[in-house]
XYZ file of C-alpha atoms in Angstrom:
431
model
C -44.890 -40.047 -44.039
C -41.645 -40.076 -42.733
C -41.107 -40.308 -38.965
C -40.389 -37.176 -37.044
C -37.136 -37.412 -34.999
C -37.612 -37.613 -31.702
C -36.689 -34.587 -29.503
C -33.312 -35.191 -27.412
C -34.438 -34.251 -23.779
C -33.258 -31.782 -22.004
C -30.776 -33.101 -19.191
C -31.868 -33.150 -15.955
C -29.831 -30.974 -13.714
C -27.467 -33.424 -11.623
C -28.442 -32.760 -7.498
C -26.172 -33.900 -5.231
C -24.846 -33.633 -1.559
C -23.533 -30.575 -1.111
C -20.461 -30.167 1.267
C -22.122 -28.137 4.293
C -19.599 -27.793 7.313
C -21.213 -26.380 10.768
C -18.268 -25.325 13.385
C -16.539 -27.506 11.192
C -19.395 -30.510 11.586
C -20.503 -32.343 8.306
C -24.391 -31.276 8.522
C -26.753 -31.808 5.738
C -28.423 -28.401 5.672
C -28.970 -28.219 1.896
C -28.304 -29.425 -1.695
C -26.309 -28.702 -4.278
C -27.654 -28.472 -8.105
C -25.055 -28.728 -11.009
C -25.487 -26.642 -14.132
C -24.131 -23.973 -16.679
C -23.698 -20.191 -16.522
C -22.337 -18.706 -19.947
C -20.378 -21.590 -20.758
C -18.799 -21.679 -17.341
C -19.651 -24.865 -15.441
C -21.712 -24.039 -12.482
C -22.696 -25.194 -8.441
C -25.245 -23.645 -6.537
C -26.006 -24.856 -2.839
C -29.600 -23.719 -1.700
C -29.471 -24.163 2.336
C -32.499 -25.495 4.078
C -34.402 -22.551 6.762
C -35.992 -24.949 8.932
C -32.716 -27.498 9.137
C -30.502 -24.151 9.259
C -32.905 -22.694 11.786
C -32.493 -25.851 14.009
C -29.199 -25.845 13.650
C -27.921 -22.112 15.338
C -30.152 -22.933 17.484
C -28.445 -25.494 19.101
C -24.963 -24.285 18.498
C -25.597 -20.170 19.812
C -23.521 -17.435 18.742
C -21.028 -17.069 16.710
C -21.555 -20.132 14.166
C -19.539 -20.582 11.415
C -21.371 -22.140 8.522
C -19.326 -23.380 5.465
C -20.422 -24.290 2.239
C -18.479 -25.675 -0.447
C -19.357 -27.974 -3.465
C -18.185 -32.083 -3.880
C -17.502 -31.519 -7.483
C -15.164 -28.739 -9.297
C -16.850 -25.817 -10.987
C -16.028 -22.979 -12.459
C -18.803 -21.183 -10.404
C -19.776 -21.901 -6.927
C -22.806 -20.356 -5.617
C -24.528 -20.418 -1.778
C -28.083 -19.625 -1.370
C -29.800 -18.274 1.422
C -32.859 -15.847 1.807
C -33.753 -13.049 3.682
C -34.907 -14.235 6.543
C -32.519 -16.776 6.669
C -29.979 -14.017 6.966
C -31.933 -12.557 9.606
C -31.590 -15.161 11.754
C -28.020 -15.683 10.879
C -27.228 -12.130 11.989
C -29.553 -12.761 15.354
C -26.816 -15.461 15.805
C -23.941 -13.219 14.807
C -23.082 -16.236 12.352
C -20.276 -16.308 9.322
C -20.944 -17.754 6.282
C -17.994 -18.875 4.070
C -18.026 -20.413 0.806
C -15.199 -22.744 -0.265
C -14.160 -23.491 -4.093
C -10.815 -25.289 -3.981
C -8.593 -22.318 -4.632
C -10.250 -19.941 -2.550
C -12.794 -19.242 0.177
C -14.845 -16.265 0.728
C -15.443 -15.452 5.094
C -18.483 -13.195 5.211
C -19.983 -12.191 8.783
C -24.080 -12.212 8.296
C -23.896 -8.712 9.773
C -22.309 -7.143 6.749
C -25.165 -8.535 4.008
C -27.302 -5.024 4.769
C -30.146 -7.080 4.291
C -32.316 -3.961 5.778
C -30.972 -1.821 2.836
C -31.706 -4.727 0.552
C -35.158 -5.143 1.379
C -35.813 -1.143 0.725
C -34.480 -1.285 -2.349
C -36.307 -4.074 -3.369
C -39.736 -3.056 -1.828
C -40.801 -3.298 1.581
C -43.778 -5.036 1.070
C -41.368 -7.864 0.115
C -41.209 -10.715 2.391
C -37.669 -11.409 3.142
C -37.583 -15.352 2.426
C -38.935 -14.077 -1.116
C -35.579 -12.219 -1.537
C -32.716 -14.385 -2.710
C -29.015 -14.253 -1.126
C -26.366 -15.495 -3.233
C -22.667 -15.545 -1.896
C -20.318 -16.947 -4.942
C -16.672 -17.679 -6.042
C -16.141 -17.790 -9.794
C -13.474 -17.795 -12.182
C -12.847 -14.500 -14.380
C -14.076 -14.220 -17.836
C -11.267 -14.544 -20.585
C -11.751 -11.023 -21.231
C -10.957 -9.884 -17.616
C -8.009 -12.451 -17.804
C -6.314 -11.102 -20.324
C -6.965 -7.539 -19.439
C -4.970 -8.139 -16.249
C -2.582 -10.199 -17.827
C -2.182 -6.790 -19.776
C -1.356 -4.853 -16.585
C 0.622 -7.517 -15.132
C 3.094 -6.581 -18.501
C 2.999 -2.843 -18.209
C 3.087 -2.809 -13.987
C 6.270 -5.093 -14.443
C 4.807 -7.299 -12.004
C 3.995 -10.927 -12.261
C 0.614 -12.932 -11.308
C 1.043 -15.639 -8.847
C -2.433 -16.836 -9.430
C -5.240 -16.988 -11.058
C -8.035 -13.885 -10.448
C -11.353 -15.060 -8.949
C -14.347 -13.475 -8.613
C -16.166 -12.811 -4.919
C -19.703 -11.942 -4.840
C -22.713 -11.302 -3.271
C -26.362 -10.276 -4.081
C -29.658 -9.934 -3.374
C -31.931 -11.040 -5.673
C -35.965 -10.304 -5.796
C -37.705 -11.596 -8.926
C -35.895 -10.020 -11.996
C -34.245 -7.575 -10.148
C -30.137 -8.488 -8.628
C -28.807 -6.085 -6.458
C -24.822 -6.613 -5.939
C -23.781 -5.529 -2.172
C -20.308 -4.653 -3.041
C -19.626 -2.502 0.335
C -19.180 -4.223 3.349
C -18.682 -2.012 7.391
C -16.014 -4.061 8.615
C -12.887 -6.039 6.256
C -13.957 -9.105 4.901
C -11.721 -12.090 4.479
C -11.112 -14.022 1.056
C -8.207 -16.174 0.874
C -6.919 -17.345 -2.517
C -4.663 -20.456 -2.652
C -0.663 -20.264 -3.284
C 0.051 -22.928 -6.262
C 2.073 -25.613 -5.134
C 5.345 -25.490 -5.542
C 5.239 -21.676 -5.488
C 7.873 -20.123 -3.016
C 5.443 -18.094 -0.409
C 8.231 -15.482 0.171
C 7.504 -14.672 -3.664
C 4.201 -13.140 -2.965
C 4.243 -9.240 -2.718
C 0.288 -8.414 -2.375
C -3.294 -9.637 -3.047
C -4.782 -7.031 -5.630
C -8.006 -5.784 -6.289
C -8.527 -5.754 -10.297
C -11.181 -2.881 -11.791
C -13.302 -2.942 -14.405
C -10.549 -1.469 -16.685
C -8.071 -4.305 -15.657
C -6.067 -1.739 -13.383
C -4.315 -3.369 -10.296
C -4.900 -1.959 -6.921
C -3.466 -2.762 -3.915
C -5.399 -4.681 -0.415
C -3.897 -5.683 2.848
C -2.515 -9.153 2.480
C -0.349 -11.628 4.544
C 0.450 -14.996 3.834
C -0.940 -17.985 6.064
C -0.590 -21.444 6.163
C -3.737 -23.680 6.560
C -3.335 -27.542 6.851
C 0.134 -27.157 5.432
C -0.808 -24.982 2.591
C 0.320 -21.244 1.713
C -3.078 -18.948 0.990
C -2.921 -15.398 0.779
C -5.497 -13.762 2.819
C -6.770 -10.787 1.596
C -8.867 -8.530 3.497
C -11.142 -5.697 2.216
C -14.394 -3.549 2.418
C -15.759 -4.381 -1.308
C -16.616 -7.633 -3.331
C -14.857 -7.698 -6.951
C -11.735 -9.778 -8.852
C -8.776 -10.094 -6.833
C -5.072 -12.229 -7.692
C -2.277 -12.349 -5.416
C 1.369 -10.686 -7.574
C 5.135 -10.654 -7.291
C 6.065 -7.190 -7.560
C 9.879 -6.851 -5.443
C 10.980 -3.177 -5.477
C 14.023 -1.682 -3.956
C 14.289 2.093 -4.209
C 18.467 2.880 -5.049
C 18.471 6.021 -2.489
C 16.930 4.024 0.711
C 19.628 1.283 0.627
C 21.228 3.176 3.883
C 18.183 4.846 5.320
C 16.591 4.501 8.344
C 13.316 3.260 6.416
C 14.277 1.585 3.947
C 12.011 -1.703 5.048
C 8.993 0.250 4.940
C 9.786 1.860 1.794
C 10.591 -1.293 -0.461
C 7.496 -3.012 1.180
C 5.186 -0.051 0.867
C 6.470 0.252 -3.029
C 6.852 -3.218 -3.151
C 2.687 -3.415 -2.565
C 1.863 -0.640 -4.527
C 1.201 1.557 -1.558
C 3.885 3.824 -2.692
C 5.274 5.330 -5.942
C 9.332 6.338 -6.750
C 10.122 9.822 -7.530
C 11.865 8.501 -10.839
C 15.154 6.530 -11.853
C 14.920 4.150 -9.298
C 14.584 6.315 -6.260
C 12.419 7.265 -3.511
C 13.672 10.700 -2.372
C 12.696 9.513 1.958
C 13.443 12.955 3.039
C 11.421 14.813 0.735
C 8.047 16.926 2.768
C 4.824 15.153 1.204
C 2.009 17.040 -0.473
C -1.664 16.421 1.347
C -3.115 15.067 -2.120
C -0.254 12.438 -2.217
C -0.826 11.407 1.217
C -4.431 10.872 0.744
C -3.446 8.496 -2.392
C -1.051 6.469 0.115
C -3.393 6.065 3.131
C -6.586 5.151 0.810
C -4.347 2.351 -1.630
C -2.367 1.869 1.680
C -6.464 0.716 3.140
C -7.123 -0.935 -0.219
C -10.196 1.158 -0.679
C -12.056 0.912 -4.017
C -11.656 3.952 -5.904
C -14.745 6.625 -6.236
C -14.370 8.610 -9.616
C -17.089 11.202 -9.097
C -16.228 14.769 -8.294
C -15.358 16.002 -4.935
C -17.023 18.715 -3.045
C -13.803 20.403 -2.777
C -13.267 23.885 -4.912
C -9.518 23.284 -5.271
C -10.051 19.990 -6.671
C -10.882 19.226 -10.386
C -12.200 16.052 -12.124
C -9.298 16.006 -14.237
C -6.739 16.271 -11.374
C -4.757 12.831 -10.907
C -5.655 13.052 -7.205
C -9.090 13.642 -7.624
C -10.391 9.955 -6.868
C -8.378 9.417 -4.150
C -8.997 12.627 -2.576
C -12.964 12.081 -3.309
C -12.274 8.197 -1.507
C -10.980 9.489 1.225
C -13.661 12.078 2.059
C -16.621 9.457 1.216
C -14.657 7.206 3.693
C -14.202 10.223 6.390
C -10.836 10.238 6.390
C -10.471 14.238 5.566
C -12.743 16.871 5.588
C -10.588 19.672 3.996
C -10.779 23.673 5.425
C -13.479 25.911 6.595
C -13.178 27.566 3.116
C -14.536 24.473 1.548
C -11.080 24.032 -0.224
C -8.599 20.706 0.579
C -5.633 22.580 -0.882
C -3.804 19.731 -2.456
C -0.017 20.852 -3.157
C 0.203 22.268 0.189
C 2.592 19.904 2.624
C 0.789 17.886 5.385
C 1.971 18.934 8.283
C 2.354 15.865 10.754
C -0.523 16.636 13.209
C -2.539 16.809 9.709
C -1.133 13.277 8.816
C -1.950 12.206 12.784
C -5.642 12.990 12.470
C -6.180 11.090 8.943
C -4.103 8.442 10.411
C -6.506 8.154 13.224
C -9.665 8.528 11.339
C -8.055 5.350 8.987
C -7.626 3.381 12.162
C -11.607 3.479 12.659
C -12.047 1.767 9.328
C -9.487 -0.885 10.395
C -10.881 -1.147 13.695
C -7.447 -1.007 15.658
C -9.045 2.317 17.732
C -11.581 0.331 18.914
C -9.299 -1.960 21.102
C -7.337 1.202 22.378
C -8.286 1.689 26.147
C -8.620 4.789 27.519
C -5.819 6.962 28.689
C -5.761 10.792 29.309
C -4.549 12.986 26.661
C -2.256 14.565 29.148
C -0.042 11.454 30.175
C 0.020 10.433 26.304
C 1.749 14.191 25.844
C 3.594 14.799 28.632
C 7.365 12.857 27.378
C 7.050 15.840 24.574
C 8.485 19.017 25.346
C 6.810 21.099 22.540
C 3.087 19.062 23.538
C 1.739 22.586 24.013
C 2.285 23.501 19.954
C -0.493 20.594 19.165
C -3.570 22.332 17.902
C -6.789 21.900 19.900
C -8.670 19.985 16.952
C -5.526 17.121 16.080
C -5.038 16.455 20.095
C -7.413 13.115 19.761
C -5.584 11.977 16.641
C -1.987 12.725 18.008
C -3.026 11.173 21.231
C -4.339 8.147 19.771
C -1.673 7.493 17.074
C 0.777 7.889 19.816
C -1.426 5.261 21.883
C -1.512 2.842 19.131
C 2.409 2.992 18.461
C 1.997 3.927 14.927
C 3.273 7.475 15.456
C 6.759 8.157 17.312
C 8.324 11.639 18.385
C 10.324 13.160 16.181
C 13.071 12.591 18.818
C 12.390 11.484 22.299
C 11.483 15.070 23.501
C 9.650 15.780 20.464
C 6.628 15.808 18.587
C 7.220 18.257 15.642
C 3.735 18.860 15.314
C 3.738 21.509 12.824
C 6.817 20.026 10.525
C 6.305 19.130 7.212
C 5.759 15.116 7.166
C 8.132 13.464 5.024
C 7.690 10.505 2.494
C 9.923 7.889 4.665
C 7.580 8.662 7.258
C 4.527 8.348 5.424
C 5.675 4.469 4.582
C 6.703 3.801 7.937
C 3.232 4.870 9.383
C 0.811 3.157 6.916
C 3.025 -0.231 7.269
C 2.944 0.566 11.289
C -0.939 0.853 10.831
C -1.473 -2.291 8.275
C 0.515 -4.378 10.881
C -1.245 -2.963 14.071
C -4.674 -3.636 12.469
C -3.610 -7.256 11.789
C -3.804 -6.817 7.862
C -0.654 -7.625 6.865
């Protein structure tokens, strides 16, 4: 009979030290297993809860904890549970995960691990539910698909995509928590070599391989370039090269803003190269700027407004900017799209979009009155847009019209528009 061939064994999964920074200490809080995921080579580091536990408790609030791997993957994964996040938000901790190109800075507070457990069951313990932070490389697919836009955007890619994630994961049920409160920080390496002043904007990619803009700025860290990219969702980002310069700004008074603003794919040309600054804006197109000016994720669903149809171009960004409470259209029920914004109307959205950056938060408090009085035509500010003016003045992203007045009830124009969304990006520390 002949011999049977003896089964090759299955290898062992390889464990090693993973590379666990706390405050920037070398602690050994965990382990780090090396695998496969879909023929992408894989890292996960499971942290410890009694060593973590130990640990912010001796270092109090506010402690960073960083986890990266020793080796190179393709996939880097941290892994926490519930409770473990629990205490982390108790501490008002950050977790960041490090792959060599690119980290991923996520404050405890903003894994909803409340909402988690809900959806999961109640009855769940929360050290039973899994929470996985992770940095990955693209599929091909995705790759190529924004390779594809990179062509017909006439932009170029300055670096590779990556993937930032994170879940919640309960038996055979994984729950992505794409949304986040507050911006979260990712920062994606520049390759060496690369000149930083080449680098126009971090983007977010969607599922079709569309490009959308997020803040970005450029920082140096240990002598190396990263773009850091904030935003309030999880997803594929790259960093492009996308220089712009609009043929009918080259004099005017905003042309910086403009070529920046179109530059980042805040703003679109009016055709043939130009801009047309002086031209009144429509409140749909407005809308567009301030939400891709934010770098808010598109919502595609309908919008509760009767003047606005599914199959109007505007009719995500208008829905965006309601989910995110930027607008809430007219008494009637209808937002009235081709109408011109008027620039208290602009003020108030402009306000409502410093919230979400948090920039009105470190306003202090001054009386409405003193903020008004240098403006001669004050008095024509309606009752409801006072708070907006008033704060948008306070903040320095919105100026007089001249330095005796306000214009409240002009037509906003799109040189304007630019200047404010850049003013508000750069006030809020996001680009």
């Amino acid at each position: 009979v002949p011999s049977q061939p003896t089964p090759s064994p299955t290898p062992a999964p390889v464990v090693n030290a993973a590379s666990i920074l706390i405050n920037g200490k070398a602690e050994i809080v965990g382990t780090a297993t090396n695998g496969k995921r879909n023929e992408q080579t894989l890292t996960t580091i499971v942290l410890d809860q009694k060593k973590l536990e130990d640990k912010l408790a001796t270092e109090g609030k506010g402690t960073v904890v960083s986890i990266g791997a020793n080796s190179k993957s393709d996939v880097i994964v941290g892994e926490l549970n519930g409770q473990m996040v629990k205490n982390m938000q108790g501490n008002q901790a950050i977790l960041e995960i490090k792959a060599g190109n690119a980290t991923f800075t996520l404050p405890a507070q903003q894994i909803n691990i409340d909402a988690l457990n809900e959806q999961i069951g109640k009855s769940v313990a929360l050290q039973d539910i899994k929470i996985q932070i992770e940095i990955s490389a693209p599929t091909a697919d995705k790759v190529k698909a924004l390779e594809a836009a990179a062509q017909k955007g006439s932009f170029s890619l300055v670096s590779a995509p990556v993937n930032f994630t994170a879940r919640g994961i309960y038996g055979d049920k994984s729950i992505e928590l794409s949304q986040f409160n507050t911006y979260v920080k990712r920062t994606i390496a520049i390759p060496e070599g690369m000149d930083p002043n080449k680098i126009t904007t971090g983007v977010y990619v969607d599922s079709e391989g569309s490009v959308h803009h997020v803040p970005t700025k450029v920082v140096v860290i240990d002598g190396k370039y990263f773009a850091t990219i904030n935003s309030l969702s999880g997803g594929t980002y790259s960093v492009i090269w996308h220089p712009l310069e609009f043929s009918d700004v080259a004099n005017h008074w905003a042309k910086e803003a403009v070529n920046d603003m179109g530059s980042r794919l805040v703003i679109e040309g009016t055709g043939s190269g130009q801009f047309t600054p002086d031209q009144a804006i429509t409140r749909a197109e407005f809308a567009a700027i301030v939400v891709r000016g934010l770098g808010l994720e598109m919502e595609q669903a309908a919008t509760t407004f009767s003047d606005v149809k599914t199959t109007d171009w505007y009719n995500s960004a208008i829905n965006t900017a309601f989910t995110y409470q930027l607008i809430n259209g007219f008494e009637d029920g209808m937002f009235r799209p081709d109408e011109h914004i008027t620039r208290e109307q602009a003020m108030l959205i402009i306000a409502k979009a410093m919230k979400i950056t948090a920039l009105q938060t470190k306003l202090s408090v001054q009386s409405a009155d003193v903020l008004l009085a240098p403006f001669t035509d004050s008095s024509e500010v309606s009752n409801w847009a006072i708070s907006g003016v008033t704060d948008t003045l306070q903040a320095g992203i919105i100026m007089g019209r001249s330095s005796k007045g306000l214009a409240p009830k002009d037509d906003m124009t799109r040189a304007e528009v630019a200047e404010i969304v850049k003013r508000l990006l750069e006030k809020s520390d996001l680009i």
